[in-house]
mmCIF file of C-alpha atoms in Angstrom:
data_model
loop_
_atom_site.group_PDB
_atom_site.id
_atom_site.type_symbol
_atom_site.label_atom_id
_atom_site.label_comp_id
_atom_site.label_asym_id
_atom_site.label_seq_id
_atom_site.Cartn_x
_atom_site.Cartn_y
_atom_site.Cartn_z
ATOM 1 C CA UNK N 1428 16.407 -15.030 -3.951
ATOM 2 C CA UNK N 1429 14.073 -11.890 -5.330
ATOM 3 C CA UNK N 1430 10.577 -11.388 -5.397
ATOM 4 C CA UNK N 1431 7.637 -10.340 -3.367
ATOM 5 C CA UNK N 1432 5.994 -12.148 -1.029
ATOM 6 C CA UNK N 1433 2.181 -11.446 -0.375
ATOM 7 C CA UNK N 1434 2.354 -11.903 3.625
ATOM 8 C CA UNK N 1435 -1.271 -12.466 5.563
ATOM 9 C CA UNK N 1436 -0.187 -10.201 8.783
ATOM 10 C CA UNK N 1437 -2.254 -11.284 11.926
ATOM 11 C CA UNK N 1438 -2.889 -8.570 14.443
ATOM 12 C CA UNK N 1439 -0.888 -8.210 17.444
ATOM 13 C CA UNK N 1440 2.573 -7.913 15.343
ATOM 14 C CA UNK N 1441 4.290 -4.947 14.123
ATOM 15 C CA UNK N 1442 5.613 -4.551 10.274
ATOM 16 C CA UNK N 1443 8.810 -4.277 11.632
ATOM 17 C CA UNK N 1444 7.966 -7.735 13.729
ATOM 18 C CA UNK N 1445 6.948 -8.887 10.109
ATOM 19 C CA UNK N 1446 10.297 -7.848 8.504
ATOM 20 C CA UNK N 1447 11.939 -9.655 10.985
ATOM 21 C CA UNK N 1448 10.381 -12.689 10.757
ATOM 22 C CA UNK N 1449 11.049 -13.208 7.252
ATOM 23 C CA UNK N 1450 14.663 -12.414 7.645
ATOM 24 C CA UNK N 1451 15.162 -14.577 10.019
ATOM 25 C CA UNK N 1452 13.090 -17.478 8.111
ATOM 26 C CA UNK N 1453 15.074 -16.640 4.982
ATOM 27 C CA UNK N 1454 18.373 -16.268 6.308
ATOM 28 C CA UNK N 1455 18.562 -12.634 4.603
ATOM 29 C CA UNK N 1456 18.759 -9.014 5.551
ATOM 30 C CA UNK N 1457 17.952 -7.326 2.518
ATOM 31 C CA UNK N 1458 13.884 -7.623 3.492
ATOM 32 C CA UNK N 1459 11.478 -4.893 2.955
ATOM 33 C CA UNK N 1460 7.846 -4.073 3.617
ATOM 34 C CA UNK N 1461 5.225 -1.756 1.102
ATOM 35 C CA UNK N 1462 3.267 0.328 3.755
ATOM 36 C CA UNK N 1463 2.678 0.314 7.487
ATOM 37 C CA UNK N 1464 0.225 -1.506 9.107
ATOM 38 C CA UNK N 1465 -0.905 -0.558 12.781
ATOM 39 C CA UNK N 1466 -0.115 -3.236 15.468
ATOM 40 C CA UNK N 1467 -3.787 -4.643 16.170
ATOM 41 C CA UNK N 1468 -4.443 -4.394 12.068
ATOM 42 C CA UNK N 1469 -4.409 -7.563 9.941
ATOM 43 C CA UNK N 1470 -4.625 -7.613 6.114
ATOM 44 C CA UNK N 1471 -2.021 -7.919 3.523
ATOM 45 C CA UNK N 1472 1.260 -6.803 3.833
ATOM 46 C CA UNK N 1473 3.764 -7.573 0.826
ATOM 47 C CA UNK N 1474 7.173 -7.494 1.310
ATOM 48 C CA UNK N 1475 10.126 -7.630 -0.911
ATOM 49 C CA UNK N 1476 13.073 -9.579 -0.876
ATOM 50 C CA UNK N 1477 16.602 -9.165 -2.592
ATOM 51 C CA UNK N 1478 16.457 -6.696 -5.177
ATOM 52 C CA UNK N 1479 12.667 -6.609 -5.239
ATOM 53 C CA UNK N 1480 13.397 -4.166 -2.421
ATOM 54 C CA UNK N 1481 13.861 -1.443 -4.879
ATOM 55 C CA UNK N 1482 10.087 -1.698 -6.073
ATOM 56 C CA UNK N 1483 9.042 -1.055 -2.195
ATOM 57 C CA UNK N 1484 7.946 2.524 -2.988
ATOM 58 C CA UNK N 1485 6.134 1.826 -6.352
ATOM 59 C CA UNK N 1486 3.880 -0.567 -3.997
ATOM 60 C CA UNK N 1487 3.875 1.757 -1.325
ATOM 61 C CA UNK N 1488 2.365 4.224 -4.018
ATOM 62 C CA UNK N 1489 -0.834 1.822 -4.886
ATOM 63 C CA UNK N 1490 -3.422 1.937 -4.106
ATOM 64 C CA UNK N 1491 -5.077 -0.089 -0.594
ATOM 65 C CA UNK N 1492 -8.936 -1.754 -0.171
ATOM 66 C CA UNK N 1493 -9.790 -2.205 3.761
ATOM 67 C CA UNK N 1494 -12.245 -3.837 5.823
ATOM 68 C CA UNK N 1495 -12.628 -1.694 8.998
ATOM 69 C CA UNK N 1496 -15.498 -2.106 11.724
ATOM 70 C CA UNK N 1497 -17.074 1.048 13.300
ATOM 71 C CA UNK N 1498 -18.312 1.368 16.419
ATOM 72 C CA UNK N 1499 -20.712 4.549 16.955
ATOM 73 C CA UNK N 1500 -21.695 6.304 20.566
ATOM 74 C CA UNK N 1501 -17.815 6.532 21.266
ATOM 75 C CA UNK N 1502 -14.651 8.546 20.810
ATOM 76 C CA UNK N 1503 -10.930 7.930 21.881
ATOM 77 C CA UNK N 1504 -8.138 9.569 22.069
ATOM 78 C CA UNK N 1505 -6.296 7.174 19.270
ATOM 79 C CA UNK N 1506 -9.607 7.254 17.292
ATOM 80 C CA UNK N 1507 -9.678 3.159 17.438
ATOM 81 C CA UNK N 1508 -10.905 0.454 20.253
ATOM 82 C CA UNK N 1509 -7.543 1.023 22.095
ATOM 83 C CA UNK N 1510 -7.536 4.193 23.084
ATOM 84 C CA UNK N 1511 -8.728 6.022 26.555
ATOM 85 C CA UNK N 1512 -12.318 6.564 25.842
ATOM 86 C CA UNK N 1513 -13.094 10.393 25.654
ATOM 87 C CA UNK N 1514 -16.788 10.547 25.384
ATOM 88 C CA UNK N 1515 -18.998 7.544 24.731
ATOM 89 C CA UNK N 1516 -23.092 7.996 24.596
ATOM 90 C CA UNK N 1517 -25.732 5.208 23.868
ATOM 91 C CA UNK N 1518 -26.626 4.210 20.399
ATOM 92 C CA UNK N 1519 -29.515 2.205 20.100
ATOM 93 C CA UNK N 1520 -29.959 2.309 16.714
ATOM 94 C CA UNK N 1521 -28.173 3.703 13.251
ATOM 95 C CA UNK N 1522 -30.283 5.627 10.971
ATOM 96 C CA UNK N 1523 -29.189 3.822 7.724
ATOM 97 C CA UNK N 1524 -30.054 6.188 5.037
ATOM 98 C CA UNK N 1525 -28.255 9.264 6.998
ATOM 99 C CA UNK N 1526 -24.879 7.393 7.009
ATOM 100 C CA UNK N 1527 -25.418 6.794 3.554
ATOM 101 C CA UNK N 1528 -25.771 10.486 3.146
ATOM 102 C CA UNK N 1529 -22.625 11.085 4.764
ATOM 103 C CA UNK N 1530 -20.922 8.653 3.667
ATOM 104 C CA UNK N 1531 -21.484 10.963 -0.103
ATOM 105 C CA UNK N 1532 -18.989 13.137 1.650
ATOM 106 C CA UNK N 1533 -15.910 10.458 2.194
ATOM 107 C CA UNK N 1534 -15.856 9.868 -1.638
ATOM 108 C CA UNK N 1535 -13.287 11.243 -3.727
ATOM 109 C CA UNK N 1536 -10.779 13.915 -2.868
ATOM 110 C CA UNK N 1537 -10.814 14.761 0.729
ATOM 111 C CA UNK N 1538 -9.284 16.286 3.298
ATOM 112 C CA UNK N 1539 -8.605 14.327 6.734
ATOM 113 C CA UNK N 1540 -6.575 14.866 10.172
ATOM 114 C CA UNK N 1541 -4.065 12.260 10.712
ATOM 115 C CA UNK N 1542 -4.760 10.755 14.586
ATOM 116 C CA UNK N 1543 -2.399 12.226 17.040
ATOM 117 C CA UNK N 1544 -1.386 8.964 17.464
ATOM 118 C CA UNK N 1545 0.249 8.256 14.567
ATOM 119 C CA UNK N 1546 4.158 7.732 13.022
ATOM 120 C CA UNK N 1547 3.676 10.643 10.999
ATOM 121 C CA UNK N 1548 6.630 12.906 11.933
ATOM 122 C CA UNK N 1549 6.524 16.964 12.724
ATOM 123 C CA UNK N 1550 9.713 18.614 12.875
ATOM 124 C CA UNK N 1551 11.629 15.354 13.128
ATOM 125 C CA UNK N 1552 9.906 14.044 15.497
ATOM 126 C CA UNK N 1553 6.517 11.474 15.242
ATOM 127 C CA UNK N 1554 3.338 12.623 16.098
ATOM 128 C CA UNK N 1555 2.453 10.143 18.657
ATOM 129 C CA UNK N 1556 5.873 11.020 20.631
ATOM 130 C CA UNK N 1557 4.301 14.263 21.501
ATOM 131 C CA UNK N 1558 0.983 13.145 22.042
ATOM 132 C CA UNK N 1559 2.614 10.740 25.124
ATOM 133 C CA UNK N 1560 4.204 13.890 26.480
ATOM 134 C CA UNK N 1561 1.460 16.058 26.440
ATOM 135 C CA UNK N 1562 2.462 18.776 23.889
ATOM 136 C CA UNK N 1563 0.227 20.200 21.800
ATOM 137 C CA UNK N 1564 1.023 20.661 18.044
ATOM 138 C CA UNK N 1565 -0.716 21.335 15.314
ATOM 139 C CA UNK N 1566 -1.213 19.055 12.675
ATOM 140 C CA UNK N 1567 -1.876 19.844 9.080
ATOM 141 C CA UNK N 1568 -4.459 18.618 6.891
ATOM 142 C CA UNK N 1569 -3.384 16.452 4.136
ATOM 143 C CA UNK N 1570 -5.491 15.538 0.584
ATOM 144 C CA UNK N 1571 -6.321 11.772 0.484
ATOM 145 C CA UNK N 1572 -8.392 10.345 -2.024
ATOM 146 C CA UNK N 1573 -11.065 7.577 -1.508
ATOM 147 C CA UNK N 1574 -12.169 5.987 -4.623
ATOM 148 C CA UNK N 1575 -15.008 3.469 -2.971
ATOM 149 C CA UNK N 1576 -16.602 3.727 0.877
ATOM 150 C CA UNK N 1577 -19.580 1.125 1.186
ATOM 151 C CA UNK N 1578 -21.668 -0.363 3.940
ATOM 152 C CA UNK N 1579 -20.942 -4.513 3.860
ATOM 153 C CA UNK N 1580 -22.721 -5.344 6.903
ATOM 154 C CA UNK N 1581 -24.472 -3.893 10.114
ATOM 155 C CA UNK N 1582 -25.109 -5.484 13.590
ATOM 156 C CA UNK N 1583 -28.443 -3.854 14.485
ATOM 157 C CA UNK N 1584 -27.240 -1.748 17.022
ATOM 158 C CA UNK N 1585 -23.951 0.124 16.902
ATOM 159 C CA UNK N 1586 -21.464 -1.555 14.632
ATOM 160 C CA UNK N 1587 -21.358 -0.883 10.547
ATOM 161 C CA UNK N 1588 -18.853 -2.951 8.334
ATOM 162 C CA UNK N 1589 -17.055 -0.709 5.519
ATOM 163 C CA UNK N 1590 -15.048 -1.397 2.726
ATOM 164 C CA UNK N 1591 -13.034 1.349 2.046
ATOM 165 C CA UNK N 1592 -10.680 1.901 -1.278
ATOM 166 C CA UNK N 1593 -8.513 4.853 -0.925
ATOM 167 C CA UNK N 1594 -4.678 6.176 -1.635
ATOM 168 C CA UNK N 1595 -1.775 5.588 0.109
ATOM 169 C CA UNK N 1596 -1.835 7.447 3.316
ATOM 170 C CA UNK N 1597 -4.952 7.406 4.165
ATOM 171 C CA UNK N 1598 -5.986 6.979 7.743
ATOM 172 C CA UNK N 1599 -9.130 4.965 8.296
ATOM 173 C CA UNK N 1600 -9.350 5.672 12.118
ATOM 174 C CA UNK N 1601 -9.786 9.567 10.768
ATOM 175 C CA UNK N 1602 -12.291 8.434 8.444
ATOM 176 C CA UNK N 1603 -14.191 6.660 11.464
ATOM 177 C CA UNK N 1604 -13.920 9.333 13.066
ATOM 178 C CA UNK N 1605 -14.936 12.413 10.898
ATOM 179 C CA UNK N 1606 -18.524 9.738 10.057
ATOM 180 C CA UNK N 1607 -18.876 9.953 13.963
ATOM 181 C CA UNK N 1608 -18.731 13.515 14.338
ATOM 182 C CA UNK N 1609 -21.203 13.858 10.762
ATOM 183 C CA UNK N 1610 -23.673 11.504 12.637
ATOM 184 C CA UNK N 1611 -23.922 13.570 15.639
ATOM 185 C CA UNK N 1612 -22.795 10.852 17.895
ATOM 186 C CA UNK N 1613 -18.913 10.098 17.873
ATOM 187 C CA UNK N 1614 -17.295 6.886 16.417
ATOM 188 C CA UNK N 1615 -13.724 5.219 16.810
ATOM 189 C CA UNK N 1616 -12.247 2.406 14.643
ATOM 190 C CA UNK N 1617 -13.328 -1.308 15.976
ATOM 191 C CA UNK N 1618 -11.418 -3.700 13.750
ATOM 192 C CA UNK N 1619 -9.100 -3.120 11.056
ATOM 193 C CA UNK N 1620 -8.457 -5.602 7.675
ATOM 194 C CA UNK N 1621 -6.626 -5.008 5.082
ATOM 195 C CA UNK N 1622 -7.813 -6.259 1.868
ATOM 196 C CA UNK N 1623 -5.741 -5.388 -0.725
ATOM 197 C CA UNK N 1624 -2.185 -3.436 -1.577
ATOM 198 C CA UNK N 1625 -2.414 -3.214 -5.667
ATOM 199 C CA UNK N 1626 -2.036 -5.793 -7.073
ATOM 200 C CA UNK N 1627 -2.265 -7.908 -4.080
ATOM 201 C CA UNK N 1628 -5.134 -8.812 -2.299
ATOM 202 C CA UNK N 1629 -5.714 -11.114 0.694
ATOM 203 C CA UNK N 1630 -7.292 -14.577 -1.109
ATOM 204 C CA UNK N 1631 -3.473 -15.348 -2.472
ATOM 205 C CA UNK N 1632 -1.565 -13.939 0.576
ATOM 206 C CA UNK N 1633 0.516 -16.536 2.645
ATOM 207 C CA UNK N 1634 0.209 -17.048 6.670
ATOM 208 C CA UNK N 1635 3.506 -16.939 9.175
ATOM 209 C CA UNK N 1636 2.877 -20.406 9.337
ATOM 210 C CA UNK N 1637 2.900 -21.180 6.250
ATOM 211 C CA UNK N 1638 5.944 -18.997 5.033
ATOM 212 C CA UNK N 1639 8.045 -21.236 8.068
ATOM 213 C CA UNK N 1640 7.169 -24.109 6.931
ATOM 214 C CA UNK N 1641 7.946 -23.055 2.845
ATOM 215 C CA UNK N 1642 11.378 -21.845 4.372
ATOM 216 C CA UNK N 1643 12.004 -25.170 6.272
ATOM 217 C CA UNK N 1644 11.042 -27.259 3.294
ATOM 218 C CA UNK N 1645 13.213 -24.819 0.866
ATOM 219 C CA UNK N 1646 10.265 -23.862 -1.191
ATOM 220 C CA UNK N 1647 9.798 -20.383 -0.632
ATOM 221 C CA UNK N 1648 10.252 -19.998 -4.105
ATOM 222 C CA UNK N 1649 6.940 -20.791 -5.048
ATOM 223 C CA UNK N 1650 5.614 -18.190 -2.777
ATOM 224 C CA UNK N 1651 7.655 -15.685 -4.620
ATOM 225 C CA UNK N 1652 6.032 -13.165 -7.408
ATOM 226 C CA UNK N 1653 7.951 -11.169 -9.581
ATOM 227 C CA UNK N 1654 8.359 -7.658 -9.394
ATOM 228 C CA UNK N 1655 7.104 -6.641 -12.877
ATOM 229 C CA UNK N 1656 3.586 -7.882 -11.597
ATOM 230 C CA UNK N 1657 3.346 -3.904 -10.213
ATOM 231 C CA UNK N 1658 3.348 -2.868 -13.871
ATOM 232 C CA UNK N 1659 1.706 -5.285 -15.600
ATOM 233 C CA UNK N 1660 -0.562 -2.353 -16.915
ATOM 234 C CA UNK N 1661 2.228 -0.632 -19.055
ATOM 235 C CA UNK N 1662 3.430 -1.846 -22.468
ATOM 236 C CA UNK N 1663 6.034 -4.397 -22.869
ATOM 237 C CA UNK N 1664 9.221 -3.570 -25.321
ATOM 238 C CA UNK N 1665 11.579 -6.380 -26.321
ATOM 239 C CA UNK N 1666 15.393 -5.876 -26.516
ATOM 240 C CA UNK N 1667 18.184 -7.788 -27.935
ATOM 241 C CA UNK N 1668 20.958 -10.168 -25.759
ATOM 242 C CA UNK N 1669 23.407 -7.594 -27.583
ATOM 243 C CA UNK N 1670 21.791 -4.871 -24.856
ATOM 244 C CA UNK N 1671 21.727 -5.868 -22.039
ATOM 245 C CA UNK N 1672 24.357 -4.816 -20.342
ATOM 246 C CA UNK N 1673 23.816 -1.287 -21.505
ATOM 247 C CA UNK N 1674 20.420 -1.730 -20.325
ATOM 248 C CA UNK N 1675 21.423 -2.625 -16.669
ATOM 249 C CA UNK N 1676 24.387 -0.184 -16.588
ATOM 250 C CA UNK N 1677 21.502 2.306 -17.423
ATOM 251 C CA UNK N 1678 22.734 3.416 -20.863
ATOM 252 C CA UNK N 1679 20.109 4.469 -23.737
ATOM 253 C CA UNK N 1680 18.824 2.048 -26.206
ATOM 254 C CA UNK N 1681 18.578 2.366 -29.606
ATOM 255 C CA UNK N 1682 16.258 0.687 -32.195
ATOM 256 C CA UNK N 1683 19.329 -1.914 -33.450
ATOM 257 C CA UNK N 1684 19.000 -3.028 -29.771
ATOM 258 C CA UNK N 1685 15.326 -3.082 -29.651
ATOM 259 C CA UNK N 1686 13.248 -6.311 -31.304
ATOM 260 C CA UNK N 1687 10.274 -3.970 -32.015
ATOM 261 C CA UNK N 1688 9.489 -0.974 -33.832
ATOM 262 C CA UNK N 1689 10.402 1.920 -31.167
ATOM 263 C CA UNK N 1690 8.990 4.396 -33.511
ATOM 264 C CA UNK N 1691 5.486 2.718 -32.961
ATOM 265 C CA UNK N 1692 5.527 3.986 -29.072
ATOM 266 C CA UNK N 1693 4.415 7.670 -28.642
ATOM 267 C CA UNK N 1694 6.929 9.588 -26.500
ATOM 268 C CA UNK N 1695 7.088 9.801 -22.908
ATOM 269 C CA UNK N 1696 5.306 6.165 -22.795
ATOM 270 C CA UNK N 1697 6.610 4.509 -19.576
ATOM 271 C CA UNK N 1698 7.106 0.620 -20.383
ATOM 272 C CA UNK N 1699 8.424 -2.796 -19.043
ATOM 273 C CA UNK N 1700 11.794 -3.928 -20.880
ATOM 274 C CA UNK N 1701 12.247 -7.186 -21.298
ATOM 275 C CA UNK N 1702 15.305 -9.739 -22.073
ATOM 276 C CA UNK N 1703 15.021 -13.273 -23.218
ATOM 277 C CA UNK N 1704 11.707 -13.446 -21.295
ATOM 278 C CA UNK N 1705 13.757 -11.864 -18.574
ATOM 279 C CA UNK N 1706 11.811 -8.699 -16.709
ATOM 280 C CA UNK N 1707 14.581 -6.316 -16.595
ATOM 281 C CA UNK N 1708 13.282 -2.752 -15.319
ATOM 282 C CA UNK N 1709 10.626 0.097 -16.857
ATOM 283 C CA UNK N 1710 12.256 2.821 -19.255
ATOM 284 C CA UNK N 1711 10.637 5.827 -20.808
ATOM 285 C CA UNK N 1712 10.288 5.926 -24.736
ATOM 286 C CA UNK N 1713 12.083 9.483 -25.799
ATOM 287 C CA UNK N 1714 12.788 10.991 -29.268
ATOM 288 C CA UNK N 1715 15.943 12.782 -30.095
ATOM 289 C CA UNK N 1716 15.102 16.087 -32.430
ATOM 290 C CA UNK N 1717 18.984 16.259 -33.380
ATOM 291 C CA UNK N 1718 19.007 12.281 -34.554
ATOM 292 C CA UNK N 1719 14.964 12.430 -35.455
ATOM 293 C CA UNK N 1720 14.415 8.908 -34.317
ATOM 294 C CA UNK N 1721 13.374 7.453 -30.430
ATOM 295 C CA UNK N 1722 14.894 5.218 -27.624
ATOM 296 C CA UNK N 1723 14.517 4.305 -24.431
ATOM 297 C CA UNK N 1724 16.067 5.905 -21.594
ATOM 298 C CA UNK N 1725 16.347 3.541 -18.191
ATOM 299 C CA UNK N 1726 14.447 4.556 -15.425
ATOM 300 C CA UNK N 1727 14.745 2.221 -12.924
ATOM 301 C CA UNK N 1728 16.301 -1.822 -12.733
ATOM 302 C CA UNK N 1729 14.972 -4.472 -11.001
ATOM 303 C CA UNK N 1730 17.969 -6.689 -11.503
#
């Protein structure tokens, strides 16, 4: 059994509770999820199963689209609902065309604090492990991109709905918070969805419920997607029966093994080899000055 499955995680549950779930539901160990979700987050989580579980970092590395709630007039210490409250003032109103103003300043490369309170480890040791012991640390900036921050909805009074498309590793609760501090009036993370994890997004993702009962009626293989859905933007190159196994044991392939033209691919093109309609892995088109003709080289098997 291989593939990814496009899990809906509820709040309240871990990724690691996630992981374990579907092992135990599957009867398998080799389980993997594509980026952390906090605890009280919901949103989609895939995760990968057999020897999908070598494309876990090149999901990881997608980009994500969230849905997060912000509450102004109050800061935490974990920059979201559940932390001890470290200042709070009353908002009666949000002046709409200044967050949209500031907002100007969230698109595009930035620079953001991670929380205190977060898994990100210092000196071998997570952030949030010092933060429950008191010791102060300092914690370096890091270069995030956002590529879309928009206002979705607003309550009136103190609450703004955003939909946020960034990079991997991008914290939203420090994005909630840096708008607070830009307002004038502090802000901390209310709710937390995410929407999508390229190329997955939250319409097709399955329930715990519904993954059980797939598992007890032995069609979880319906839920499954194939891993070269993660690629589906690069070129696809055909190769012969004949080389296959050199193409698994991660040997070059030359243009008798090849059903198309490899000298029609510019160099360095990254593409998706295939096999009797088989997705095999992604290889890298190269040319050889001393034979004056291209190949691919293997770069990574999904089989």
């Amino acid at each position: 059994m291989n593939g990814i499955i496009n899990v809906l995680k509820p709040p309240g549950m871990t990724s690691h509770d996630i992981i374990y779930f579907v092992r135990k539901k599957l009867k398998m160990k080799k389980v993997g999820h594509t980026g952390t979700l906090d605890p009280e987050a919901a949103g989609v989580l895939p995760v990968c199963v057999g020897k999908a579980t070598k494309a876990v970092q090149y999901i990881t590395d997608k980009k994500k689209k969230y849905r997060t709630t912000i509450k102004f007039g109050i800061q935490t210490e974990t920059y979201d609902k559940y932390g001890a409250i470290v200042e709070s003032v009353d908002v009666e109103s949000i002046d709409m065309n200044k967050l949209q103003e500031v907002l100007q300043d969230f698109r595009g490369v930035i620079k953001q604090l991670p929380p205190i309170y977060s898994a990100i480890k210092l000196a071998g040791k997570k952030l949030y492990q010092y933060a429950l012991e008191g010791e102060a640390v300092e914690i370096q900036e890091r270069e995030v991109e956002v590529y879309s921050i928009e206002v979705v909805d607003y309550n009136k009074k103190d609450e703004v709905v955003l939909d946020i498309e960034c990079s991997k590793g991008t914290y939203i609760r420090s994005i909630c918070f840096d708008i607070g501090k830009k307002m004038g009036c502090g802000a901390a993370m209310w709710q937390l969805v995410r929407l999508a994890s390229t190329p997955f997004n939250i319409e097709n993702s399955y329930t715990l419920e519904e993954i059980e009962k797939a598992a007890t009626e032995l069609t979880i293989d319906k839920m499954l997607i194939s891993v070269d859905i993660i690629f589906k933007e690069l070129p696809i190159i055909e190769i012969k029966t004949t080389a296959h196994s050199a193409a698994i044991n991660g040997g070059p392939i030359y243009g008798k093994g090849i059903l198309q033209d490899v000298e029609l691919f510019e160099a360095e093109t990254e593409v998706r080899i295939v096999c009797d309609n088989e997705f095999l892995g992604l290889g890298i088109i190269k040319y050889s000055s001393e034979e004056d003709r291209k190949y691919i080289k293997i770069d990574k098997m999904f089989i």
